[in-house]
Short mmCIF file of C-alpha atoms (C1' of nucleotides) in Angstrom, two decimals:
data_model
loop_
_atom_site.label_atom_id
_atom_site.label_comp_id
_atom_site.label_asym_id
_atom_site.label_seq_id
_atom_site.Cartn_x
_atom_site.Cartn_y
_atom_site.Cartn_z
CA MET R 1138 0.00 0.00 0.00
CA ASN R 1139 1.22 3.46 -0.92
CA TYR R 1140 0.56 6.93 0.35
CA TRP R 1141 0.01 10.07 -1.71
CA LEU R 1142 -0.69 13.74 -1.56
CA PHE R 1143 -3.14 15.14 -4.12
CA LYS R 1144 -3.48 18.86 -4.64
CA THR R 1145 -6.78 20.52 -5.35
CA GLU R 1146 -8.05 24.05 -5.49
CA PRO R 1147 -10.91 24.17 -3.00
CA SER R 1148 -12.81 26.59 -5.23
CA GLU R 1149 -12.93 23.74 -7.77
CA CYS R 1150 -13.32 20.81 -5.47
CA SER R 1151 -12.68 20.80 -1.75
CA ILE R 1152 -12.80 18.37 1.13
CA ASP R 1153 -16.16 19.87 2.07
CA ASP R 1154 -17.59 18.86 -1.30
CA PHE R 1155 -16.49 15.29 -0.57
CA ALA R 1156 -17.78 15.39 2.99
CA ARG R 1157 -21.19 16.52 1.74
CA ALA R 1158 -21.52 13.40 -0.41
CA PRO R 1159 -19.36 10.90 1.45
CA THR R 1160 -20.60 7.82 -0.41
CA THR R 1161 -20.18 9.28 -3.90
CA PRO R 1162 -16.92 8.23 -5.57
CA ILE R 1163 -14.62 11.16 -6.22
CA VAL R 1164 -13.48 11.12 -9.84
CA TRP R 1165 -9.94 12.51 -9.79
CA GLU R 1166 -9.62 13.80 -13.33
CA GLY R 1167 -7.88 16.67 -15.07
CA VAL R 1168 -4.30 15.80 -14.22
CA ARG R 1169 -2.39 17.23 -17.18
CA ASN R 1170 1.20 16.82 -16.20
CA TYR R 1171 3.14 13.80 -17.38
CA GLN R 1172 5.06 13.15 -14.19
CA ALA R 1173 1.90 13.36 -12.10
CA ARG R 1174 0.11 11.17 -14.64
CA ASN R 1175 2.82 8.56 -14.38
CA PHE R 1176 2.36 8.42 -10.62
CA LEU R 1177 -1.39 8.04 -11.14
CA ARG R 1178 -1.02 5.40 -13.84
CA ASP R 1179 1.85 3.36 -12.47
CA GLY R 1180 1.77 3.89 -8.74
CA VAL R 1181 -1.70 4.61 -7.41
CA GLN R 1182 -3.47 1.39 -6.41
CA VAL R 1183 -6.79 0.48 -4.88
CA GLY R 1184 -6.50 0.80 -1.11
CA ASP R 1185 -3.83 3.50 -1.21
CA HIS R 1186 -4.39 6.44 1.10
CA VAL R 1187 -4.39 10.02 -0.06
CA LEU R 1188 -3.89 13.34 1.69
CA ILE R 1189 -6.17 15.98 0.21
CA TYR R 1190 -4.21 19.24 0.01
CA HIS R 1191 -5.85 22.60 -0.64
CA SER R 1192 -3.73 24.91 -2.81
CA SER R 1193 -4.10 28.33 -4.41
CA CYS R 1194 -6.46 29.54 -1.74
CA LYS R 1195 -6.61 31.42 1.54
CA ASP R 1196 -6.19 28.45 3.86
CA ILE R 1197 -3.44 26.32 2.35
CA GLY R 1198 -2.71 22.88 3.72
CA VAL R 1199 -3.82 19.30 4.22
CA ALA R 1200 -7.57 19.24 4.74
CA GLY R 1201 -8.52 15.59 4.78
CA ILE R 1202 -8.00 11.98 3.81
CA ALA R 1203 -9.34 9.82 1.00
CA GLU R 1204 -8.84 6.26 -0.18
CA VAL R 1205 -8.35 4.95 -3.71
CA VAL R 1206 -11.27 2.79 -4.85
CA ARG R 1207 -10.45 2.53 -8.56
CA SER R 1208 -7.01 2.56 -10.14
CA ALA R 1209 -6.07 4.37 -13.33
CA TYR R 1210 -8.47 4.44 -16.28
CA ALA R 1211 -8.76 6.75 -19.27
CA ASP R 1212 -9.72 10.22 -18.03
CA PRO R 1213 -13.08 10.90 -19.72
CA SER R 1214 -12.59 14.66 -19.62
CA GLN R 1215 -9.79 14.50 -22.19
CA PHE R 1216 -12.38 13.55 -24.85
CA ASP R 1217 -15.03 16.07 -23.77
CA CYS R 1218 -14.73 19.19 -25.90
CA ARG R 1219 -16.84 21.13 -23.42
CA SER R 1220 -14.49 20.33 -20.56
CA ILE R 1221 -11.72 22.68 -19.51
CA TYR R 1222 -9.58 19.52 -19.44
CA TYR R 1223 -10.31 18.69 -23.09
CA ASP R 1224 -7.23 17.55 -24.99
CA PRO R 1225 -7.72 17.51 -28.77
CA LYS R 1226 -4.57 15.42 -29.17
CA ALA R 1227 -5.93 12.58 -27.02
CA LYS R 1228 -7.34 9.66 -29.01
CA ALA R 1229 -9.79 7.10 -27.71
CA GLU R 1230 -7.58 4.21 -28.81
CA GLN R 1231 -4.57 5.88 -27.20
CA PRO R 1232 -5.60 8.01 -24.23
CA ARG R 1233 -3.02 10.42 -22.90
CA TRP R 1234 -4.42 11.04 -19.45
CA VAL R 1235 -5.78 8.91 -16.65
CA ALA R 1236 -8.17 9.37 -13.77
CA VAL R 1237 -8.62 7.44 -10.54
CA ASP R 1238 -11.58 7.26 -8.18
CA LEU R 1239 -11.37 8.06 -4.49
CA ARG R 1240 -13.63 7.55 -1.51
CA PHE R 1241 -14.00 10.16 1.19
CA VAL R 1242 -12.47 9.00 4.47
CA GLN R 1243 -12.42 12.05 6.69
CA LYS R 1244 -12.08 15.77 6.95
CA LEU R 1245 -9.42 16.67 9.47
CA PRO R 1246 -10.80 18.48 12.52
CA ARG R 1247 -8.29 21.24 11.83
CA LEU R 1248 -6.40 22.04 8.66
CA ILE R 1249 -2.72 21.13 8.82
CA THR R 1250 -1.44 24.39 7.42
CA LEU R 1251 1.43 24.78 5.01
CA ASP R 1252 3.09 27.00 7.63
CA LYS R 1253 2.94 24.21 10.13
CA ILE R 1254 4.28 21.67 7.65
CA LYS R 1255 7.15 23.99 6.75
CA SER R 1256 8.04 24.55 10.38
CA SER R 1257 8.36 20.83 11.05
CA ALA R 1258 11.88 19.49 10.56
CA LYS R 1259 10.44 16.05 9.87
CA MET R 1260 8.58 17.41 6.85
CA ALA R 1261 11.65 18.89 5.15
CA GLU R 1262 11.70 16.10 2.57
CA LEU R 1263 7.99 16.18 1.83
CA PRO R 1264 7.71 17.00 -1.88
CA VAL R 1265 5.08 19.66 -1.34
CA VAL R 1266 7.51 21.90 0.57
CA GLN R 1267 10.35 21.41 -1.89
CA LYS R 1268 11.22 24.49 -3.89
CA GLY R 1269 9.66 24.53 -7.32
CA SER R 1270 7.56 21.46 -6.68
CA ARG R 1271 4.34 21.80 -8.64
CA LEU R 1272 3.20 18.24 -9.05
CA SER R 1273 -0.44 17.69 -8.23
CA VAL R 1274 0.17 14.03 -7.38
CA MET R 1275 3.09 13.28 -5.11
CA PRO R 1276 4.23 10.19 -3.21
CA VAL R 1277 4.42 10.31 0.58
CA THR R 1278 6.32 7.79 2.68
CA ILE R 1279 4.57 5.98 5.51
CA GLN R 1280 6.81 7.81 7.97
CA GLN R 1281 5.92 11.18 6.44
CA TRP R 1282 2.26 10.23 6.54
CA ARG R 1283 2.43 9.45 10.25
CA ASP R 1284 4.54 12.48 11.11
CA LEU R 1285 2.30 14.77 9.11
CA LEU R 1286 -0.92 13.60 10.73
CA ALA R 1287 0.78 13.90 14.11
CA LEU R 1288 1.07 17.64 13.47
CA GLN R 1289 -2.64 18.20 13.78
"C1'" DG A 83 -1.48 40.54 -9.38
"C1'" DC A 84 3.55 39.47 -8.98
"C1'" DC A 85 7.01 36.39 -10.15
"C1'" DA A 86 10.04 32.22 -9.61
"C1'" DA A 87 10.24 27.85 -11.15
"C1'" DC A 88 8.95 24.88 -13.72
"C1'" DG A 89 6.73 22.41 -18.23
"C1'" DT A 90 5.45 22.52 -23.21
"C1'" DT A 91 5.73 23.87 -27.95
"C1'" DG A 92 7.60 24.44 -32.29
"C1'" DG A 93 11.01 26.34 -35.59
"C1'" DC A 94 15.37 25.21 -37.02
"C1'" DG O 656 17.75 17.37 -30.39
"C1'" DC O 657 18.46 22.31 -29.16
"C1'" DC O 658 16.52 26.24 -27.17
"C1'" DA O 659 13.74 30.55 -27.20
"C1'" DA O 660 9.26 31.81 -26.42
"C1'" DC O 661 5.35 31.01 -24.21
"C1'" DG O 662 2.11 28.95 -20.73
"C1'" DT O 663 1.09 27.28 -16.03
"C1'" DT O 664 1.44 26.69 -11.14
"C1'" DG O 665 1.06 28.31 -6.70
"C1'" DG O 666 2.87 30.79 -2.68
"C1'" DC O 667 3.17 35.32 -1.38
#
DNA sequence: GCCAACGTTGGC
DNA sequence: GCCAACGTTGGC
């Protein structure tokens, strides 16, 4: 089992959206970066646990936890010309992008803020605090997972 | 809205 | 395959 951190802009989809419909699978689509896609396609497995991280917003940080319930499949939004994620170069017989499905596990009682993560020496190696790190899907070690959740 | 740090594109 | 120009991300 692996651990991950997924970034999302809460104005698009936030932990509260998931909490409101906790039994509805969360379709994680729209990843349009090859390195992040490769993690999704080759690494993310059913049963993996995921930190939901809110970015590009007022309250930045880890907001909750989800679990993978479906591994990588062709991201439907790449074929949808009305979608902001539409990719005219993607072909049905050779999809470029993949999606996974998640299940809501919990919203953390309090956000683990980026400030707090940065101020923890144990989190120095966490990809999300590395300079220039912009991946929306990043691996997290079990130790980082435990240490991070211990910050709350 | 600024800007650093990427990633992508396309001409050559 | 190089690299300049352009686009995007995301914290501040």
